[in-house]
Amino acid sequence: MNRNKFSSLFQDTMGVSFSKFALRYRLNSASRALRQTRDTIETIAFEWGFNDISHFNKVFVNHYGITPGEYRNKE
């Protein structure tokens, strides 16, 4: 199956694009790590595939409405 066919089938089945699904999964996993570990935010970001901490912060705020540090302190 080619990439376009997969993307189309995934979108039709899940109601969201594969890239958005994957991003949500990575953010949910990172947020769980923020709650359950003492790892630095940078370590968690890199662990979940965010190679740029500023990008991680931006997408985290877009998704959760608060920074990773605020999220950790809130929990």
C-alpha positions as a printed Julia matrix, in Angstrom:
75×3 Matrix{Float64}:
   0.0    0.0    0.0
   1.41   3.36  -0.93
   1.65   6.34   1.4
  -1.29   8.26  -0.08
  -3.61   5.26   0.13
  -2.61   4.63   3.74
  -3.16   8.29   4.67
  -6.58   8.3    3.03
  -7.68   5.05   4.7
  -6.36   6.2    8.08
  -8.21   9.53   7.8
 -11.43   7.79   6.78
 -11.21   5.22   9.57
  -9.93   7.35  12.45
 -11.42  10.72  11.52
  -8.05  12.42  11.91
  -4.88  12.48   9.83
  -2.09  10.1   10.74
   0.27  12.99  11.51
  -2.22  14.55  13.96
  -2.88  11.16  15.54
   0.86  10.56  15.97
   1.4   14.04  17.42
  -1.41  13.55  19.94
   0.05  10.19  20.94
   3.5   11.72  21.46
   2.07  14.64  23.46
  -0.05  12.34  25.63
   2.97  10.15  26.29
   5.13  13.17  27.1
   2.48  14.55  29.46
   2.34  11.19  31.24
   6.12  11.27  31.62
   5.9   14.79  33.05
   3.52  13.48  35.73
   5.25  10.19  36.45
   8.99  10.9   36.2
  11.52  13.43  37.41
  13.2   13.55  33.99
  13.89  17.02  32.68
  11.43  18.5   30.23
  14.16  18.49  27.59
  14.84  14.77  28.16
  11.14  13.96  27.88
  10.81  16.04  24.72
  13.73  14.26  23.06
  12.48  10.88  24.28
   9.2   11.46  22.45
  10.76  12.64  19.2
  10.81  16.41  19.62
  14.31  17.42  18.55
  13.75  21.1   19.3
  12.62  22.08  22.8
  11.02  25.3   21.57
   8.91  23.32  19.08
   7.9   20.92  21.87
   6.86  23.85  24.06
   4.86  25.4   21.22
   2.9   22.27  20.3
   2.41  21.39  23.99
   0.89  24.83  24.67
  -1.28  24.55  21.54
  -2.6   21.18  22.75
  -2.88  21.69  26.53
  -3.06  25.48  26.86
  -0.16  25.6   29.33
   3.6   25.02  29.16
   5.13  21.64  30.05
   6.55  23.19  33.24
   3.16  24.54  34.28
   1.6   21.16  33.49
   4.13  19.35  35.66
   3.67  21.77  38.56
  -0.11  21.56  38.29
  -0.21  17.79  38.68
